[in-house]
Amino acid sequence: MLLIRCPYCAAERPEVEFVYAGEAHIARPSDPSALTDEQWKNHLFIRTNPRGAHFERWRHLHGCGRFFNAVRDTVTDKFAMTYRAGLPRPTASEIKEARP
């Protein structure tokens, strides 16, 4: 079982308390009605699927209920770090420093 650290509760909890909420740091369109059907489809459904570090949104559903961001390695399934929603994407050196 994975342990995920909620940056708001400041505690590592079992993964069953959390729910995945999609890719993090996606630029939302300022005027969705101006997009073509193809552009809207791509915005809603096309996501990156990198090998290695992936920036994700999670929600501590059975805890504080808040959304936060995480950096998870898609190869090892280990979380490198978690951070509060609204903060900028961490740099590679910040991720490296945060690894346990």
PDB file of N, CA, C and O in Angstrom, residues 70-100:
ATOM      1  N   ALA A  70       0.981  16.682  -6.476  1.00  0.00           N
ATOM      2  CA  ALA A  70       2.012  15.704  -6.132  1.00  0.00           C
ATOM      3  C   ALA A  70       2.887  15.445  -7.342  1.00  0.00           C
ATOM      4  O   ALA A  70       2.462  15.603  -8.481  1.00  0.00           O
ATOM      5  N   VAL A  71       4.127  15.053  -7.066  1.00  0.00           N
ATOM      6  CA  VAL A  71       5.033  14.587  -8.105  1.00  0.00           C
ATOM      7  C   VAL A  71       5.221  13.100  -7.836  1.00  0.00           C
ATOM      8  O   VAL A  71       5.684  12.709  -6.768  1.00  0.00           O
ATOM      9  N   ARG A  72       4.791  12.280  -8.803  1.00  0.00           N
ATOM     10  CA  ARG A  72       4.870  10.827  -8.656  1.00  0.00           C
ATOM     11  C   ARG A  72       5.651  10.255  -9.815  1.00  0.00           C
ATOM     12  O   ARG A  72       5.480  10.651 -10.954  1.00  0.00           O
ATOM     13  N   ASP A  73       6.528   9.314  -9.520  1.00  0.00           N
ATOM     14  CA  ASP A  73       7.295   8.632 -10.558  1.00  0.00           C
ATOM     15  C   ASP A  73       6.427   7.522 -11.132  1.00  0.00           C
ATOM     16  O   ASP A  73       6.006   6.615 -10.403  1.00  0.00           O
ATOM     17  N   THR A  74       6.134   7.587 -12.422  1.00  0.00           N
ATOM     18  CA  THR A  74       5.246   6.603 -13.043  1.00  0.00           C
ATOM     19  C   THR A  74       5.901   5.243 -13.235  1.00  0.00           C
ATOM     20  O   THR A  74       5.202   4.265 -13.497  1.00  0.00           O
ATOM     21  N   VAL A  75       7.214   5.174 -13.102  1.00  0.00           N
ATOM     22  CA  VAL A  75       7.908   3.895 -13.240  1.00  0.00           C
ATOM     23  C   VAL A  75       7.876   3.134 -11.920  1.00  0.00           C
ATOM     24  O   VAL A  75       7.531   1.959 -11.865  1.00  0.00           O
ATOM     25  N   THR A  76       8.209   3.823 -10.823  1.00  0.00           N
ATOM     26  CA  THR A  76       8.273   3.172  -9.512  1.00  0.00           C
ATOM     27  C   THR A  76       6.983   3.318  -8.708  1.00  0.00           C
ATOM     28  O   THR A  76       6.813   2.647  -7.704  1.00  0.00           O
ATOM     29  N   ASP A  77       6.107   4.218  -9.124  1.00  0.00           N
ATOM     30  CA  ASP A  77       4.858   4.532  -8.431  1.00  0.00           C
ATOM     31  C   ASP A  77       5.103   5.184  -7.070  1.00  0.00           C
ATOM     32  O   ASP A  77       4.236   5.193  -6.209  1.00  0.00           O
ATOM     33  N   LYS A  78       6.274   5.738  -6.862  1.00  0.00           N
ATOM     34  CA  LYS A  78       6.612   6.408  -5.601  1.00  0.00           C
ATOM     35  C   LYS A  78       6.377   7.905  -5.732  1.00  0.00           C
ATOM     36  O   LYS A  78       6.615   8.504  -6.779  1.00  0.00           O
ATOM     37  N   PHE A  79       5.924   8.506  -4.637  1.00  0.00           N
ATOM     38  CA  PHE A  79       5.721   9.945  -4.592  1.00  0.00           C
ATOM     39  C   PHE A  79       7.027  10.621  -4.209  1.00  0.00           C
ATOM     40  O   PHE A  79       7.604  10.312  -3.166  1.00  0.00           O
ATOM     41  N   ALA A  80       7.479  11.544  -5.054  1.00  0.00           N
ATOM     42  CA  ALA A  80       8.700  12.297  -4.758  1.00  0.00           C
ATOM     43  C   ALA A  80       8.398  13.426  -3.785  1.00  0.00           C
ATOM     44  O   ALA A  80       9.200  13.727  -2.917  1.00  0.00           O
ATOM     45  N   MET A  81       7.222  14.058  -3.964  1.00  0.00           N
ATOM     46  CA  MET A  81       6.833  15.142  -3.070  1.00  0.00           C
ATOM     47  C   MET A  81       5.363  15.477  -3.280  1.00  0.00           C
ATOM     48  O   MET A  81       4.782  15.138  -4.298  1.00  0.00           O
ATOM     49  N   THR A  82       4.787  16.137  -2.278  1.00  0.00           N
ATOM     50  CA  THR A  82       3.452  16.714  -2.403  1.00  0.00           C
ATOM     51  C   THR A  82       3.559  18.173  -2.007  1.00  0.00           C
ATOM     52  O   THR A  82       4.439  18.547  -1.225  1.00  0.00           O
ATOM     53  N   TYR A  83       2.668  18.998  -2.562  1.00  0.00           N
ATOM     54  CA  TYR A  83       2.680  20.432  -2.247  1.00  0.00           C
ATOM     55  C   TYR A  83       1.288  20.998  -2.429  1.00  0.00           C
ATOM     56  O   TYR A  83       0.443  20.426  -3.118  1.00  0.00           O
ATOM     57  N   ARG A  84       1.040  22.120  -1.781  1.00  0.00           N
ATOM     58  CA  ARG A  84      -0.287  22.721  -1.769  1.00  0.00           C
ATOM     59  C   ARG A  84      -0.732  23.174  -3.151  1.00  0.00           C
ATOM     60  O   ARG A  84       0.079  23.617  -3.957  1.00  0.00           O
ATOM     61  N   ALA A  85      -2.026  23.064  -3.398  1.00  0.00           N
ATOM     62  CA  ALA A  85      -2.613  23.537  -4.655  1.00  0.00           C
ATOM     63  C   ALA A  85      -2.382  25.038  -4.782  1.00  0.00           C
ATOM     64  O   ALA A  85      -2.380  25.763  -3.787  1.00  0.00           O
ATOM     65  N   GLY A  86      -2.154  25.485  -5.989  1.00  0.00           N
ATOM     66  CA  GLY A  86      -1.932  26.905  -6.240  1.00  0.00           C
ATOM     67  C   GLY A  86      -0.475  27.301  -6.269  1.00  0.00           C
ATOM     68  O   GLY A  86      -0.138  28.378  -6.759  1.00  0.00           O
ATOM     69  N   LEU A  87       0.393  26.444  -5.742  1.00  0.00           N
ATOM     70  CA  LEU A  87       1.827  26.735  -5.796  1.00  0.00           C
ATOM     71  C   LEU A  87       2.351  26.376  -7.187  1.00  0.00           C
ATOM     72  O   LEU A  87       1.813  25.486  -7.853  1.00  0.00           O
ATOM     73  N   PRO A  88       3.414  27.055  -7.635  1.00  0.00           N
ATOM     74  CA  PRO A  88       3.958  26.742  -8.961  1.00  0.00           C
ATOM     75  C   PRO A  88       4.584  25.352  -9.002  1.00  0.00           C
ATOM     76  O   PRO A  88       4.935  24.774  -7.970  1.00  0.00           O
ATOM     77  N   ARG A  89       4.742  24.854 -10.202  1.00  0.00           N
ATOM     78  CA  ARG A  89       5.380  23.553 -10.434  1.00  0.00           C
ATOM     79  C   ARG A  89       6.811  23.603  -9.893  1.00  0.00           C
ATOM     80  O   ARG A  89       7.564  24.514 -10.211  1.00  0.00           O
ATOM     81  N   PRO A  90       7.204  22.640  -9.055  1.00  0.00           N
ATOM     82  CA  PRO A  90       8.568  22.657  -8.520  1.00  0.00           C
ATOM     83  C   PRO A  90       9.606  22.354  -9.592  1.00  0.00           C
ATOM     84  O   PRO A  90       9.325  21.669 -10.573  1.00  0.00           O
ATOM     85  N   THR A  91      10.796  22.876  -9.380  1.00  0.00           N
ATOM     86  CA  THR A  91      11.897  22.620 -10.296  1.00  0.00           C
ATOM     87  C   THR A  91      12.478  21.234 -10.035  1.00  0.00           C
ATOM     88  O   THR A  91      12.203  20.618  -9.004  1.00  0.00           O
ATOM     89  N   ALA A  92      13.304  20.781 -10.947  1.00  0.00           N
ATOM     90  CA  ALA A  92      13.935  19.461 -10.802  1.00  0.00           C
ATOM     91  C   ALA A  92      14.787  19.405  -9.537  1.00  0.00           C
ATOM     92  O   ALA A  92      14.802  18.380  -8.840  1.00  0.00           O
ATOM     93  N   SER A  93      15.482  20.480  -9.201  1.00  0.00           N
ATOM     94  CA  SER A  93      16.310  20.477  -7.987  1.00  0.00           C
ATOM     95  C   SER A  93      15.445  20.440  -6.727  1.00  0.00           C
ATOM     96  O   SER A  93      15.805  19.791  -5.732  1.00  0.00           O
ATOM     97  N   GLU A  94      14.290  21.095  -6.729  1.00  0.00           N
ATOM     98  CA  GLU A  94      13.386  21.050  -5.581  1.00  0.00           C
ATOM     99  C   GLU A  94      12.817  19.651  -5.394  1.00  0.00           C
ATOM    100  O   GLU A  94      12.673  19.176  -4.273  1.00  0.00           O
ATOM    101  N   ILE A  95      12.516  18.985  -6.508  1.00  0.00           N
ATOM    102  CA  ILE A  95      12.010  17.615  -6.429  1.00  0.00           C
ATOM    103  C   ILE A  95      13.081  16.689  -5.885  1.00  0.00           C
ATOM    104  O   ILE A  95      12.821  15.856  -5.023  1.00  0.00           O
ATOM    105  N   LYS A  96      14.302  16.864  -6.355  1.00  0.00           N
ATOM    106  CA  LYS A  96      15.411  16.014  -5.914  1.00  0.00           C
ATOM    107  C   LYS A  96      15.671  16.185  -4.420  1.00  0.00           C
ATOM    108  O   LYS A  96      15.908  15.230  -3.709  1.00  0.00           O
ATOM    109  N   GLU A  97      15.603  17.427  -3.924  1.00  0.00           N
ATOM    110  CA  GLU A  97      15.815  17.712  -2.509  1.00  0.00           C
ATOM    111  C   GLU A  97      14.708  17.114  -1.639  1.00  0.00           C
ATOM    112  O   GLU A  97      14.954  16.748  -0.500  1.00  0.00           O
ATOM    113  N   ALA A  98      13.508  17.037  -2.168  1.00  0.00           N
ATOM    114  CA  ALA A  98      12.366  16.560  -1.384  1.00  0.00           C
ATOM    115  C   ALA A  98      12.285  15.045  -1.290  1.00  0.00           C
ATOM    116  O   ALA A  98      11.578  14.516  -0.456  1.00  0.00           O
ATOM    117  N   ARG A  99      12.997  14.336  -2.168  1.00  0.00           N
ATOM    118  CA  ARG A  99      12.910  12.863  -2.163  1.00  0.00           C
ATOM    119  C   ARG A  99      13.373  12.316  -0.826  1.00  0.00           C
ATOM    120  O   ARG A  99      14.378  12.754  -0.280  1.00  0.00           O
ATOM    121  N   PRO A 100      12.640  11.303  -0.329  1.00  0.00           N
ATOM    122  CA  PRO A 100      13.012  10.698   0.975  1.00  0.00           C
ATOM    123  C   PRO A 100      14.294   9.916   0.903  1.00  0.00           C
ATOM    124  O   PRO A 100      14.757   9.496  -0.070  1.00  0.00           O
TER     125      PRO A 100
END
